[in-house]
C-alpha positions as a Python dict, from the first residue, in 0.01 Angstrom:
ca = {
    (1, 'M'): (0, 0, 0),
    (2, 'K'): (-129, 360, -127),
    (3, 'K'): (-460, 397, -280),
    (4, 'N'): (-519, 525, -640),
    (5, 'I'): (-713, 860, -620),
    (6, 'L'): (-821, 1040, -929),
    (7, 'L'): (-795, 1430, -854),
    (8, 'I'): (-1013, 1642, -1086),
    (9, 'H'): (-983, 2014, -1058),
    (10, 'T'): (-1266, 2242, -1181),
    (11, 'G'): (-1151, 2580, -1043),
    (12, 'G'): (-1277, 2817, -783),
    (13, 'T'): (-1114, 2981, -502),
    (14, 'I'): (-904, 2676, -424),
    (15, 'S'): (-720, 2725, -739),
    (16, 'M'): (-720, 3126, -734),
    (17, 'Q'): (-462, 3390, -639),
    (18, 'L'): (-508, 3726, -466),
    (19, 'N'): (-382, 4023, -687),
    (20, 'M'): (-177, 4222, -446),
    (21, 'E'): (-211, 4577, -631),
    (22, 'T'): (-593, 4561, -677),
    (23, 'G'): (-685, 4350, -386),
    (24, 'G'): (-905, 4138, -624),
    (25, 'V'): (-920, 3757, -608),
    (26, 'I'): (-839, 3628, -974),
    (27, 'L'): (-818, 3304, -1170),
    (28, 'S'): (-463, 3186, -1217),
    (29, 'A'): (-347, 3061, -1523),
    (30, 'A'): (-138, 2794, -1371),
    (31, 'N'): (-326, 2592, -1090),
    (32, 'P'): (-127, 2682, -760),
    (33, 'L'): (-234, 2350, -623),
    (34, 'A'): (-8, 2178, -857),
    (35, 'L'): (279, 2317, -668),
    (36, 'E'): (167, 2151, -366),
    (37, 'I'): (110, 1808, -506),
    (38, 'D'): (400, 1659, -314),
    (39, 'K'): (230, 1727, 12),
    (40, 'V'): (-82, 1533, -111),
    (41, 'Q'): (108, 1235, -275),
    (42, 'Q'): (219, 1113, 71),
    (43, 'F'): (-144, 1009, 146),
    (44, 'A'): (-239, 839, -195),
    (45, 'K'): (-103, 759, -546),
    (46, 'I'): (-258, 1082, -736),
    (47, 'T'): (-371, 1126, -1095),
    (48, 'E'): (-433, 1476, -1179),
    (49, 'M'): (-685, 1604, -1431),
    (50, 'E'): (-854, 1940, -1490),
    (51, 'A'): (-1213, 1941, -1625),
    (52, 'F'): (-1250, 2331, -1633),
    (53, 'N'): (-1102, 2636, -1443),
    (54, 'L'): (-1406, 2814, -1354),
    (55, 'P'): (-1521, 3039, -1085),
    (56, 'S'): (-1831, 2842, -936),
    (57, 'P'): (-2085, 3069, -1028),
    (58, 'H'): (-2016, 2995, -1386),
    (59, 'I'): (-2093, 2630, -1318),
    (60, 'T'): (-2390, 2505, -1492),
    (61, 'P'): (-2565, 2151, -1488),
    (62, 'H'): (-2403, 2083, -1820),
    (63, 'H'): (-2064, 2135, -1644),
    (64, 'M'): (-2176, 1907, -1372),
    (65, 'L'): (-2292, 1643, -1646),
    (66, 'T'): (-1967, 1687, -1826),
    (67, 'L'): (-1789, 1615, -1492),
    (68, 'K'): (-2004, 1286, -1441),
    (69, 'M'): (-1923, 1181, -1785),
    (70, 'M'): (-1543, 1248, -1730),
    (71, 'I'): (-1578, 1034, -1393),
    (72, 'D'): (-1755, 749, -1583),
    (73, 'Q'): (-1503, 732, -1838),
    (74, 'Q'): (-1205, 743, -1622),
    (75, 'T'): (-1322, 467, -1401),
    (76, 'E'): (-1406, 260, -1687),
    (77, 'S'): (-1041, 275, -1830),
    (78, 'S'): (-854, 294, -1483),
    (79, 'D'): (-879, 134, -1149),
    (80, 'F'): (-925, 407, -890),
    (81, 'D'): (-1007, 366, -535),
    (82, 'G'): (-1155, 702, -486),
    (83, 'I'): (-1209, 1043, -662),
    (84, 'V'): (-1136, 1393, -523),
    (85, 'I'): (-1283, 1717, -700),
    (86, 'T'): (-1170, 2046, -614),
    (87, 'H'): (-1443, 2302, -662),
    (88, 'G'): (-1544, 2658, -588),
    (89, 'T'): (-1777, 2696, -262),
    (90, 'D'): (-2036, 2897, -427),
    (91, 'T'): (-2214, 2629, -607),
    (92, 'L'): (-2013, 2318, -452),
    (93, 'E'): (-2290, 2160, -269),
    (94, 'E'): (-2501, 2158, -617),
    (95, 'T'): (-2218, 1979, -810),
    (96, 'A'): (-2188, 1747, -506),
    (97, 'Y'): (-2563, 1673, -509),
    (98, 'F'): (-2581, 1630, -881),
    (99, 'L'): (-2329, 1359, -857),
    (100, 'E'): (-2480, 1210, -572),
    (101, 'L'): (-2808, 1173, -769),
    (102, 'S'): (-2643, 1064, -1105),
    (103, 'T'): (-2356, 821, -997),
    (104, 'D'): (-2386, 500, -844),
    (105, 'Y'): (-2028, 413, -740),
    (106, 'S'): (-1922, 233, -418),
    (107, 'I'): (-1568, 414, -410),
    (108, 'P'): (-1587, 750, -239),
    (109, 'I'): (-1635, 1086, -441),
    (110, 'V'): (-1520, 1371, -228),
    (111, 'L'): (-1560, 1732, -308),
    (112, 'T'): (-1357, 2004, -158),
    (113, 'G'): (-1274, 2369, -185),
    (114, 'A'): (-1139, 2690, 3),
    (115, 'M'): (-1259, 2998, 137),
    (116, 'R'): (-918, 3168, 92),
    (117, 'S'): (-719, 3179, -226),
    (118, 'S'): (-391, 3017, -236),
    (119, 'N'): (-155, 3307, -142),
    (120, 'E'): (-384, 3473, 119),
    (121, 'I'): (-268, 3455, 493),
    (122, 'G'): (-437, 3135, 622),
    (123, 'A'): (-518, 2982, 296),
    (124, 'D'): (-707, 2665, 358),
    (125, 'G'): (-703, 2511, 1),
    (126, 'V'): (-403, 2268, 64),
    (127, 'Y'): (-500, 2168, 389),
    (128, 'N'): (-862, 2094, 282),
    (129, 'L'): (-721, 1912, -37),
    (130, 'M'): (-501, 1674, 183),
    (131, 'S'): (-817, 1592, 420),
    (132, 'A'): (-1025, 1517, 107),
    (133, 'V'): (-750, 1286, -22),
    (134, 'R'): (-731, 1106, 300),
    (135, 'V'): (-1100, 1055, 333),
    (136, 'A'): (-1132, 935, -27),
    (137, 'A'): (-822, 681, 61),
    (138, 'D'): (-999, 551, 378),
    (139, 'D'): (-1177, 216, 367),
    (140, 'E'): (-1462, 355, 562),
    (141, 'A'): (-1551, 603, 313),
    (142, 'S'): (-1705, 350, 73),
    (143, 'N'): (-2066, 323, 5),
    (144, 'K'): (-2161, 648, 172),
    (145, 'G'): (-2240, 854, -149),
    (146, 'V'): (-2094, 1179, -255),
    (147, 'L'): (-1906, 1348, 32),
    (148, 'V'): (-1784, 1725, 95),
    (149, 'V'): (-1497, 1770, 321),
    (150, 'L'): (-1372, 2097, 440),
    (151, 'N'): (-1253, 2226, 781),
    (152, 'D'): (-1182, 1887, 924),
    (153, 'E'): (-1556, 1788, 889),
    (154, 'I'): (-1721, 1527, 655),
    (155, 'H'): (-2050, 1601, 521),
    (156, 'T'): (-2312, 1413, 280),
    (157, 'A'): (-2384, 1585, -37),
    (158, 'T'): (-2760, 1571, 25),
    (159, 'N'): (-2763, 1775, 355),
    (160, 'V'): (-2452, 2004, 318),
    (161, 'T'): (-2510, 2366, 245),
    (162, 'K'): (-2285, 2694, 259),
    (163, 'T'): (-2407, 2883, 564),
    (164, 'H'): (-2143, 3192, 564),
    (165, 'S'): (-2022, 3409, 306),
    (166, 'S'): (-1651, 3412, 426),
    (167, 'S'): (-1594, 3166, 721),
    (168, 'V'): (-1371, 2878, 681),
    (169, 'S'): (-1650, 2688, 878),
    (170, 'T'): (-1908, 2777, 615),
    (171, 'F'): (-2019, 2437, 516),
    (172, 'Q'): (-2272, 2291, 762),
    (173, 'S'): (-2548, 2027, 750),
    (174, 'P'): (-2832, 2191, 917),
    (175, 'Q'): (-3045, 1946, 1155),
    (176, 'Y'): (-2811, 1670, 1086),
    (177, 'G'): (-2472, 1752, 1139),
    (178, 'P'): (-2146, 1590, 965),
    (179, 'I'): (-2101, 1234, 938),
    (180, 'G'): (-1752, 1230, 1049),
    (181, 'I'): (-1439, 1421, 1130),
    (182, 'V'): (-1082, 1438, 1016),
    (183, 'T'): (-801, 1452, 1286),
    (184, 'K'): (-435, 1443, 1249),
    (185, 'S'): (-402, 1066, 1295),
    (186, 'A'): (-725, 912, 1154),
    (187, 'I'): (-1072, 954, 979),
    (188, 'H'): (-1367, 895, 1202),
    (189, 'F'): (-1711, 834, 1083),
    (190, 'H'): (-1989, 816, 1328),
    (191, 'H'): (-2309, 763, 1104),
    (192, 'A'): (-2396, 701, 734),
    (193, 'P'): (-2684, 748, 495),
    (194, 'L'): (-2949, 494, 517),
    (195, 'S'): (-3062, 511, 127),
    (196, 'R'): (-2951, 674, -196),
    (197, 'I'): (-3134, 780, -498),
    (198, 'F'): (-3013, 714, -847),
    (199, 'L'): (-3107, 904, -1159),
    (200, 'P'): (-2901, 803, -1470),
    (201, 'V'): (-2893, 1080, -1702),
    (202, 'G'): (-2715, 1123, -2044),
    (203, 'S'): (-2815, 1481, -2133),
    (204, 'I'): (-2969, 1825, -1973),
    (205, 'C'): (-3241, 1885, -2190),
    (206, 'K'): (-3518, 2031, -1957),
    (207, 'K'): (-3548, 2366, -1759),
    (208, 'V'): (-3666, 2393, -1392),
    (209, 'A'): (-3727, 2740, -1232),
    (210, 'M'): (-3702, 2800, -869),
    (211, 'F'): (-3888, 3078, -646),
    (212, 'K'): (-3840, 3156, -291),
    (213, 'I'): (-4196, 3251, -132),
    (214, 'Y'): (-4219, 3576, 17),
    (215, 'A'): (-4495, 3782, 194),
    (216, 'G'): (-4752, 3917, -50),
    (217, 'M'): (-4617, 3723, -343),
    (218, 'E'): (-4811, 3739, -664),
    (219, 'S'): (-4877, 3474, -956),
    (220, 'D'): (-4723, 3670, -1218),
    (221, 'M'): (-4396, 3503, -1208),
    (222, 'L'): (-4524, 3155, -1206),
    (223, 'H'): (-4737, 3222, -1514),
    (224, 'S'): (-4426, 3369, -1682),
    (225, 'A'): (-4238, 3023, -1601),
    (226, 'A'): (-4490, 2837, -1796),
    (227, 'S'): (-4503, 3088, -2082),
    (228, 'L'): (-4110, 3071, -2096),
    (229, 'G'): (-4117, 2695, -2168),
    (230, 'Y'): (-3995, 2576, -1802),
    (231, 'D'): (-4057, 2216, -1755),
    (232, 'G'): (-4077, 2225, -1385),
    (233, 'V'): (-4105, 2462, -1091),
    (234, 'V'): (-3960, 2452, -751),
    (235, 'L'): (-4104, 2669, -472),
    (236, 'E'): (-3931, 2733, -125),
    (237, 'G'): (-4253, 2758, 74),
    (238, 'L'): (-4296, 2944, 426),
    (239, 'G'): (-4289, 2737, 737),
    (240, 'Q'): (-4392, 2387, 696),
    (241, 'G'): (-4481, 2437, 343),
    (242, 'N'): (-4729, 2733, 286),
    (243, 'V'): (-4789, 3007, 29),
    (244, 'P'): (-4985, 3329, 9),
    (245, 'P'): (-5322, 3272, -142),
    (246, 'A'): (-5238, 3480, -449),
    (247, 'L'): (-5014, 3224, -569),
    (248, 'L'): (-5287, 2943, -584),
    (249, 'T'): (-5381, 3049, -938),
    (250, 'G'): (-5045, 3055, -1075),
    (251, 'I'): (-4979, 2699, -905),
    (252, 'Q'): (-5285, 2568, -1063),
    (253, 'H'): (-5209, 2705, -1392),
    (254, 'L'): (-4860, 2516, -1397),
    (255, 'L'): (-5033, 2215, -1301),
    (256, 'D'): (-5315, 2237, -1571),
    (257, 'E'): (-5001, 2278, -1806),
    (258, 'D'): (-4861, 1946, -1689),
    (259, 'I'): (-4571, 2134, -1539),
    (260, 'P'): (-4470, 1943, -1197),
    (261, 'V'): (-4446, 2173, -889),
    (262, 'I'): (-4233, 2083, -606),
    (263, 'L'): (-4254, 2245, -237),
    (264, 'V'): (-3982, 2268, 8),
    (265, 'S'): (-3930, 2490, 311),
    (266, 'R'): (-3720, 2794, 292),
    (267, 'C'): (-3617, 2720, 670),
    (268, 'F'): (-3292, 2563, 736),
    (269, 'N'): (-3466, 2300, 984),
    (270, 'G'): (-3740, 2077, 967),
    (271, 'I'): (-3928, 1970, 669),
    (272, 'A'): (-4240, 2076, 446),
    (273, 'Q'): (-4553, 1903, 541),
    (274, 'D'): (-4913, 1924, 421),
    (275, 'I'): (-5036, 2037, 783),
    (276, 'Y'): (-5222, 2353, 723),
    (277, 'A'): (-5586, 2360, 576),
    (278, 'Y'): (-5626, 2732, 523),
    (279, 'E'): (-5593, 2875, 168),
    (280, 'G'): (-5267, 2853, 62),
    (281, 'G'): (-5164, 2601, 338),
    (282, 'G'): (-4975, 2297, 280),
    (283, 'K'): (-5279, 2050, 272),
    (284, 'M'): (-5463, 2253, 22),
    (285, 'L'): (-5128, 2243, -196),
    (286, 'K'): (-5111, 1872, -149),
    (287, 'D'): (-5449, 1835, -245),
    (288, 'L'): (-5384, 2041, -570),
    (289, 'G'): (-5105, 1803, -678),
    (290, 'V'): (-4790, 1986, -546),
    (291, 'R'): (-4515, 1730, -447),
    (292, 'F'): (-4341, 1781, -119),
    (293, 'E'): (-3974, 1708, -111),
    (294, 'H'): (-3849, 1650, 265),
    (295, 'G'): (-3514, 1778, 394),
    (296, 'L'): (-3393, 1931, 75),
    (297, 'S'): (-3306, 2283, 2),
    (298, 'G'): (-3470, 2466, -291),
    (299, 'Q'): (-3140, 2430, -523),
    (300, 'K'): (-3112, 2080, -452),
    (301, 'A'): (-3488, 2021, -517),
    (302, 'R'): (-3435, 2179, -838),
    (303, 'L'): (-3157, 1962, -932),
    (304, 'K'): (-3354, 1649, -836),
    (305, 'L'): (-3646, 1755, -1036),
    (306, 'L'): (-3431, 1856, -1329),
    (307, 'L'): (-3251, 1487, -1338),
    (308, 'E'): (-3614, 1342, -1302),
    (309, 'L'): (-3733, 1518, -1607),
    (310, 'C'): (-3409, 1447, -1805),
    (311, 'S'): (-3408, 1074, -1704),
    (312, 'G'): (-3769, 1011, -1826),
    (313, 'R'): (-3918, 991, -1492),
    (314, 'S'): (-4290, 1090, -1503),
}
C-alpha cells in the first residue's frame, strides 16, 4: 500500500524557470513541479501544499518557524507517513537544521532542491523530488532525523552543507559523508545518527550574530553587536578554535554583558578544541567562558544558539 506523503513547496530554483530572452532564472507564477506530480504519485499518495514561493536567500528563521508550525498542524490533523519539502539550495541546509532542532517526529522529514531550473537542459528538480519522496516513503528512513536528499545521496541535516556554487553534486557532508544512497531499485542506508537534540520553540524573539574570523581582525564589530542588541554571537574561529589577540577585549565585553559567545572552526573538517594556551588560543577562550560547538558550521551554530535562547535555555 502506498504511503501518505505531505509535500510542501517553499520556492527556490527547483520551482523556477529560465527566461530564454534575458538568460535570468526567475520565479514562476505556477509551480512547474505541479505539472510533474503524476511522476511522483507512482511512489506515494501525495498531498501538496505551498508554504511560500521564495528564493531561498529570502528565507528567514521566521519562515522556518512558519514551516515548522505548518508541519505540526498538518501532522495533528492528518495521518502522514512522511514529509517532503522543496526548497532553494542557498539556505536549504539552514532550514533543514532548524527543523532538525525544533521537531521531534519519528516520521521522515526530507528536504530537496535543484541546481538547475525546470526548463534548463539537465534539470534535476523532478528527479530529486522523486528521490526525496522515495526516501520519505521508505520504512528505514524513520527515526533518523531531518534528511536532505539530492543527487542520489541521503545526508543528515546536521552535517550537510552546500559546497559548490553550481554543481549538481554540491551537497556534501564533510568528514562524515552521506548516510545512504538512492538507486533505481531501492533506498540503502548504511549508518544513522546516534542522537538528536530537541529545542521546542514557539517564536523567534532573539537575535544572534555570526562573524568569520580572519587575520588581523579587530574587536569593533563585537562591541557593535552588543550595542545593537544582539543576544548571542557565534565566531567561526581559526584552525582548532583560535582568534587574533585583538579580539579578546570584544569577547570579554560580550561575556560581561551576559551575551553568550559560541566558537566553531571555519575549517570544513575537524572540530574546535581548547588546545592552544597562547593569547587568543582556544584554551584561553574556554577559560574566559566561550562555549565550543563541535562539528557544526557557523550558520548552524547560529541557529542552534538562536533556538536555545528562544526556547528559554540558560
